Structure formats: structure tokens, C-alpha cells
Tab-separated table of C-alpha atoms and ligand atoms in Angstrom:
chain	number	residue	atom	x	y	z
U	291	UNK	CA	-3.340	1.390	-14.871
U	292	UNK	CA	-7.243	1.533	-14.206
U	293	UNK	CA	-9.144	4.912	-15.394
U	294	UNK	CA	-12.537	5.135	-14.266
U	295	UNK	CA	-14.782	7.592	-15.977
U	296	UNK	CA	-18.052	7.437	-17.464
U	297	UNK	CA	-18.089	9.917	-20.175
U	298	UNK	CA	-16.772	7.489	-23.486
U	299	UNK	CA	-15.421	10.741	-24.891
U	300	UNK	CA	-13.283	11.180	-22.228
U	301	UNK	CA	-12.533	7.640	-21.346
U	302	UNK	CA	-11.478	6.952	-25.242
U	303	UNK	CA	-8.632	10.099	-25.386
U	304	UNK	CA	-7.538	8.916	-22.382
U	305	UNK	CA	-6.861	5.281	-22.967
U	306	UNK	CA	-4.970	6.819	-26.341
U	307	UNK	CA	-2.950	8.998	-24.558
U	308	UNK	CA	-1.963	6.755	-22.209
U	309	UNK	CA	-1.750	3.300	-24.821
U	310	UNK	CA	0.793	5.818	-27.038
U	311	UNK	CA	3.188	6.117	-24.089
U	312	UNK	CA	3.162	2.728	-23.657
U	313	UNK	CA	0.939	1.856	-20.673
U	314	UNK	CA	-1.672	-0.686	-20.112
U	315	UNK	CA	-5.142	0.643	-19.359
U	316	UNK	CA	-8.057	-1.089	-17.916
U	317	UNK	CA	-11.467	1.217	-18.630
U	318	UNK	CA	-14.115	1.457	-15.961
U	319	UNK	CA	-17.164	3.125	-16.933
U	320	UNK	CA	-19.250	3.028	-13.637
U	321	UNK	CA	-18.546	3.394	-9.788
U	322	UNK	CA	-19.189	-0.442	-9.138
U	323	UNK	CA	-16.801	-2.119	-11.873
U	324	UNK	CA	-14.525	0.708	-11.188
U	325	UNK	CA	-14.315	-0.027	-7.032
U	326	UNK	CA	-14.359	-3.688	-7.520
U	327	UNK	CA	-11.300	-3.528	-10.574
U	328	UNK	CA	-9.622	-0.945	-8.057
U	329	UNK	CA	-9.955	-3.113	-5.033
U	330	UNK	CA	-8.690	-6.557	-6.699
U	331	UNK	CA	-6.760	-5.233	-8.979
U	332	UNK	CA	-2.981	-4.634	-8.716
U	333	UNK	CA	-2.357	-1.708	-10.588
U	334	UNK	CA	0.107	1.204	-10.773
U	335	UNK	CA	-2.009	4.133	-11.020
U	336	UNK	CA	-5.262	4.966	-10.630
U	337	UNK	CA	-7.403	7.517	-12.308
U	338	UNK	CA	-11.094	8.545	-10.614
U	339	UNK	CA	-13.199	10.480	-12.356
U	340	UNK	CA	-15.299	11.969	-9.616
U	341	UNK	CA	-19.156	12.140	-10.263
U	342	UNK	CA	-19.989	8.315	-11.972
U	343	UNK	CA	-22.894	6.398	-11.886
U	344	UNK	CA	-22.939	3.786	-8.625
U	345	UNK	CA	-19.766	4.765	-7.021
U	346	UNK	CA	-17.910	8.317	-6.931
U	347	UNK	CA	-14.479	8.490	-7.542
U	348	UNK	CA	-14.680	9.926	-3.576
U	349	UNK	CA	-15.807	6.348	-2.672
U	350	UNK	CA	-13.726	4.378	-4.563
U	351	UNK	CA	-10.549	6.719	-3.464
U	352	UNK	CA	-11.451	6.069	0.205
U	353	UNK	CA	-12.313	2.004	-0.331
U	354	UNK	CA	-8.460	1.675	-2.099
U	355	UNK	CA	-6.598	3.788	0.726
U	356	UNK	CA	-7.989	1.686	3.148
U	357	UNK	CA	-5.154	-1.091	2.175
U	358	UNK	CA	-3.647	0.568	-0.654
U	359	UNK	CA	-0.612	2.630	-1.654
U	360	UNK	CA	-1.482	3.086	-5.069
U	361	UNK	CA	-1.086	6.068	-6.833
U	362	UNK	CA	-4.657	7.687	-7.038
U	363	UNK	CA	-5.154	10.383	-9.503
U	364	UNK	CA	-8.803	12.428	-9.042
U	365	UNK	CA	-10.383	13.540	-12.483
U	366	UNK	CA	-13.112	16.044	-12.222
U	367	UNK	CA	-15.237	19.091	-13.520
U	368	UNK	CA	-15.113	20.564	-9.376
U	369	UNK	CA	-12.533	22.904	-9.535
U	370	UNK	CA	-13.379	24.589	-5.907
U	371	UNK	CA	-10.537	24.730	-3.518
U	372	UNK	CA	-12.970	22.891	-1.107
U	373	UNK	CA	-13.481	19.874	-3.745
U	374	UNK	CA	-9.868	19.646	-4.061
U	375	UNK	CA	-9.205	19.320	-0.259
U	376	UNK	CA	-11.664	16.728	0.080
U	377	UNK	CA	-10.281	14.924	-3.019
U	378	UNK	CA	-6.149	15.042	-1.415
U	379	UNK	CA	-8.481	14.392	2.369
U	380	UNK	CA	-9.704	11.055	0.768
U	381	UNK	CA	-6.188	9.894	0.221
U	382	UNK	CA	-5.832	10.776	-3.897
U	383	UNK	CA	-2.384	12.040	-4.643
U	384	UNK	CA	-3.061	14.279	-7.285
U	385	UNK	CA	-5.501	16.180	-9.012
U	386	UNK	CA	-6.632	17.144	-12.793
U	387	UNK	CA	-9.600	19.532	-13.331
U	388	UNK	CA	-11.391	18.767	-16.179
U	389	UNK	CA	-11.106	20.293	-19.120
U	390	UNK	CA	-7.212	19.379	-19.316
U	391	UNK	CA	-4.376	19.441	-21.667
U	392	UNK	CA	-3.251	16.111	-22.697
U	393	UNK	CA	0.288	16.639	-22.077
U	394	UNK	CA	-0.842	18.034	-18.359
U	395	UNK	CA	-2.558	14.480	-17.603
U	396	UNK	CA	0.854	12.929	-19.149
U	397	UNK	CA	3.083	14.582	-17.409
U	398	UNK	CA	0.631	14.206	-13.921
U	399	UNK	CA	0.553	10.285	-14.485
U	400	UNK	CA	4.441	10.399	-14.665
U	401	UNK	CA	4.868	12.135	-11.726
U	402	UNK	CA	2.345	9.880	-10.124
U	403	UNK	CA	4.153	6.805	-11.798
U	404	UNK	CA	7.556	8.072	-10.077
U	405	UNK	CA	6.498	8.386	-6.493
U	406	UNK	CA	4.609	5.012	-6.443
U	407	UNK	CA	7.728	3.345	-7.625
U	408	UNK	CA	10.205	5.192	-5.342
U	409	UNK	CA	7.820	3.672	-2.469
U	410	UNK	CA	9.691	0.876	-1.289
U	411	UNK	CA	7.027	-2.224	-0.105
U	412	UNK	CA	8.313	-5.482	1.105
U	413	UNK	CA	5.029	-8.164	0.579
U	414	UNK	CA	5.193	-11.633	2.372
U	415	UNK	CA	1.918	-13.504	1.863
U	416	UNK	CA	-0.915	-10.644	3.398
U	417	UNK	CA	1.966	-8.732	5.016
U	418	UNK	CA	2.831	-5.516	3.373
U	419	UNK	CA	5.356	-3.424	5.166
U	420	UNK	CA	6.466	-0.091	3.708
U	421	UNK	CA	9.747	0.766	5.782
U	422	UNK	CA	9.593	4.537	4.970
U	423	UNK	CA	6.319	5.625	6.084
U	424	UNK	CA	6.854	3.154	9.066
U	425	UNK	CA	3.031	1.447	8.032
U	426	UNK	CA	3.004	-2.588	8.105
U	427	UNK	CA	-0.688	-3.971	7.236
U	428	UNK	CA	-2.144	-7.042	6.990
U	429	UNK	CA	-5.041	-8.783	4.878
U	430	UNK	CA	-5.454	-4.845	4.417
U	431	UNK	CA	-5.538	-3.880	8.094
U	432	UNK	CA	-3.108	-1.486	9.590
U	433	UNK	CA	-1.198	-2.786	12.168
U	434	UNK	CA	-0.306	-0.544	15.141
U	435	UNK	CA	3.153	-1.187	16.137
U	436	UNK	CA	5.641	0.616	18.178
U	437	UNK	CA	8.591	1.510	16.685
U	438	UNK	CA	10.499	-1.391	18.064
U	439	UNK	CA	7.512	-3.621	17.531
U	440	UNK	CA	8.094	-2.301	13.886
U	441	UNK	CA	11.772	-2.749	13.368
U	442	UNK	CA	11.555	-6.811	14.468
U	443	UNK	CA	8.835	-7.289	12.270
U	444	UNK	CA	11.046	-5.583	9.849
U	445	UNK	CA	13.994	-8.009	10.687
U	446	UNK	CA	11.621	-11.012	10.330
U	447	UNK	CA	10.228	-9.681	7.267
U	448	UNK	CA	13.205	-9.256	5.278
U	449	UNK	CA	14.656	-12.764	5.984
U	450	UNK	CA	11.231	-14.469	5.885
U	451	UNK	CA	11.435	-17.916	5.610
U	452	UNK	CA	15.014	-17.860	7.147
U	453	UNK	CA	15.643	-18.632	11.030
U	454	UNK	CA	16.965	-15.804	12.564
U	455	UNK	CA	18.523	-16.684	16.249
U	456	UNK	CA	17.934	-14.207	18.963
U	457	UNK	CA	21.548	-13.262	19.023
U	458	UNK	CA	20.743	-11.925	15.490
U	459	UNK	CA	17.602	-10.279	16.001
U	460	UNK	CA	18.924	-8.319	18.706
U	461	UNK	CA	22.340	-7.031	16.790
U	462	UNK	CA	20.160	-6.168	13.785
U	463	UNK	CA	17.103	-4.497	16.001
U	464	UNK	CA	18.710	-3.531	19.281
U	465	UNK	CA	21.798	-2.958	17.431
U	466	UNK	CA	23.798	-4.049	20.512
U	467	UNK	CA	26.353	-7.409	20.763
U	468	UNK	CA	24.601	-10.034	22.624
U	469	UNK	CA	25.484	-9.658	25.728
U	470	UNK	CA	23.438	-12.690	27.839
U	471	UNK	CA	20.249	-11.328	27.904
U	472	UNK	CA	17.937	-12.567	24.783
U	473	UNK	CA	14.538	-12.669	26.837
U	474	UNK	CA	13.726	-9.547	25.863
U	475	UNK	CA	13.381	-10.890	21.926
U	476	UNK	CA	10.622	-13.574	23.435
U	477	UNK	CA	9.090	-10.643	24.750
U	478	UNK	CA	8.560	-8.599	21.625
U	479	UNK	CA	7.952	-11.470	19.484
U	480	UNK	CA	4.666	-11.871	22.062
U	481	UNK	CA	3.636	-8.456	21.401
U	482	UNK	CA	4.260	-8.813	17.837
U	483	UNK	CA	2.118	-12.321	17.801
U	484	UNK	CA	-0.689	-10.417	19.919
U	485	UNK	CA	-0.949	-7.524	16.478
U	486	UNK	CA	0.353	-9.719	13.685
U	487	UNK	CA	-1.053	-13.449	13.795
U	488	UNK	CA	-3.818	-13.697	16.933
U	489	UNK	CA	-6.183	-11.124	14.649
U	490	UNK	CA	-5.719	-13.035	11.896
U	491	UNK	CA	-7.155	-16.547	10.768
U	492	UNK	CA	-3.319	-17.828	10.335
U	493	UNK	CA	0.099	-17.216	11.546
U	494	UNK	CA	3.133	-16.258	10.075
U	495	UNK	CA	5.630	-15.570	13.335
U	496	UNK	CA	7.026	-19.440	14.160
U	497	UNK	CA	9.188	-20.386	16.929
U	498	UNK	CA	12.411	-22.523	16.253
U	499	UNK	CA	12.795	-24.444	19.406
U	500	UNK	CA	16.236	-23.582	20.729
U	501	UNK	CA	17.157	-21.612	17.812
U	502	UNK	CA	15.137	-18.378	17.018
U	503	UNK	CA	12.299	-17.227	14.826
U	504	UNK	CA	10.945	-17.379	11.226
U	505	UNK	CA	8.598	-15.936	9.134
U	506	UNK	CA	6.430	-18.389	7.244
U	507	UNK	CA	3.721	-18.492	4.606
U	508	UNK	CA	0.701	-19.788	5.779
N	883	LIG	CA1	-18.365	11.738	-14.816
């Protein structure tokens, strides 16, 4: 996990804590290490201390929900009620007033731990889809799809690299027998092409001539 926080005091009991239970931590001790570990980094958990040099933990929470689903954790002396909204407003999942037990932090970052792991994300290449929320994004943009939109995407997704013929993507998204009619599958798979590979610099929708449709790396 990445904790960013610029008092060494703090920083130090934290990486012990934390070490002792058997994590990996990564110690930021400024806003501008901390956004750029946060942003290319893959971690579990994150844990912003708010006021830093360069950087709040504000700015850094905002940057990582931009394209992020990790678990953000806001450290901070600001115990208002108004701090704390904007905190949970910027997208941080939690919240630990400063001064705090140790075994309050522990048993936060478990908690925190828990509900980024019960998130299910499917990742192909730049496309991250997380079926329960419904979100799909890629190279970190949201993609606005409608449900249906979503749900072939979803198909594609979860066979990538396999050909799936129309006759199968409409059983397993329109959830009806083929019945004659597979045009509408071209259809959405133009809609899905307009919001999933024209944006982007590369494409990961193919066509199978006279077969179906696969999802390929670029
Ligand atoms: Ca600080």
C-alpha cells in the first residue's frame, strides 16, 4: 500500500504498524511523489494525509478517482463534519482523524482491504470493467454506455480474445434463442466501436468476417 504523509513521526509508526501485519508499504513524504506513486502505482490501499507540502491529500484523492478504484483512506488533523464531507465528496472511502489509536487505523485498513477485494474488475489491455457498479473505463476514461451497450461489452470482455458468433452474443446478452434476426448485434457493436475504440488511439472490438466478434489486445 502507499501512505503519504509528511510528518516522519507519523509516517515511521505507520509503516510499523502496517510492516507487522504483514503489508508492503511504499512512504511518500510530499504531495508530488505521493500523486505521481498514487497515479502509476498499482496498489491496494491508499493512505492521504491531508495538508502536505506540493499536493494535498484532497488533490491526490481526486487525481486517483479519476481512473481508480482503489481503496483511499484520508488521514488528517480536520476533524469538522464539513472536512469530512469534502474528504468522502473527493472519492476517499474512509476516514481517520488524527490523533488515532493504532489498532483503529488497523482495523480501518482491513476494512478498506476487504471492500477493494470484494470489488470484482475484469482488465483487458486499458479496459477495466467493474460489472457491479456497471462502470467500464478506458486508458482511465469513463465510458458512457447504456445498459445494453454495457452487457455486450461485458460478453466481449469476458471471452476476449475468443470469437464469439452473433448467435452467441445474442443468447448471452439478449438472452433470447436466435431466432433469424442477428443485425441487431452489428448494430450495437457500432455503438460500442463509436465509445470504446474511435476515442481511442487503437482498437480492441474486431470483426470476424462471417463469423462474429473478438476482443483483441492492441
Ligand atoms: Ca501533514
Amino acid at each position: 500500500m502507499l501512505v503519504v504523509e509528511d510528518e516522519p513521526r507519523i509516517a515511521r509508526i505507520i509503516e510499523l504498524e502496517l510492516r507487522h501485519e504483514g503489508l508492503t508499504v511504499t512512504i511518500a513524504r510530499e504531495g508530488q511523489a505521493g500523486m505521481t506513486l498514487a497515479l502509476e502505482g498499482d496498489f491496494d490501499l491508499v493512505i492521504l494525509d491531508w495538508m502536505l507540502p506540493g499536493y494535498s491529500g484532497l488533490d491526490i484523492c481526486r487525481a486517483l478517482r479519476k481512473d481508480k478504484r482503489t481503496p483511499i483512506i484520508i488521514l488528517t488533523a480536520k476533524d469538522s463534519l464539513g472536512d469530512k464531507v469534502l474528504g468522502l465528496d473527493a472519492g476517499a472511502d474512509d476516514y481517520i482523524t488524527k490523533p488515532f489509536e493504532t489498532e483503529e487505523l488497523l482495523a480501518r485498513v482491513r476494512a478498506a482491504l476487504r471492500r477493494g477485494q470484494s470489488r470484482e474488475l475484469i482488465r483487458f489491455a486499458d479496459l477495466y470493467m467493474y460489472p457491479e457498479e456497471r462502470r467500464a473505463l478506458r486508458a482511465g476514461q469513463t465510458l458512457e454506455l447504456t445498459a445494453r451497450e454495457f452487457d455486450l461489452l461485458h460478453a466481449l470482455v469476458r471471452h476476449a480474445e475468443k470469437v464469439l458468433t452473433r448467435e452467441a452474443i445474442l443468447s448471452q446478452v439478449w438472452g433470447y434463442q436466435f431466432d433469424g434476426e442477428t443485425n441487431v448485434v452489428d448494430v450495437y457493436i457500432r455503438y460500442l466501436r463509436l465509445k470504446v475504440d474511435e476515442p481511442f488511439a487503437t482498437s480492441l472490438i474486431h470483426t470476424v468476417r462471417g463469423v462474429g466478434y473478438v476482443l483483441r489486445k492492441p
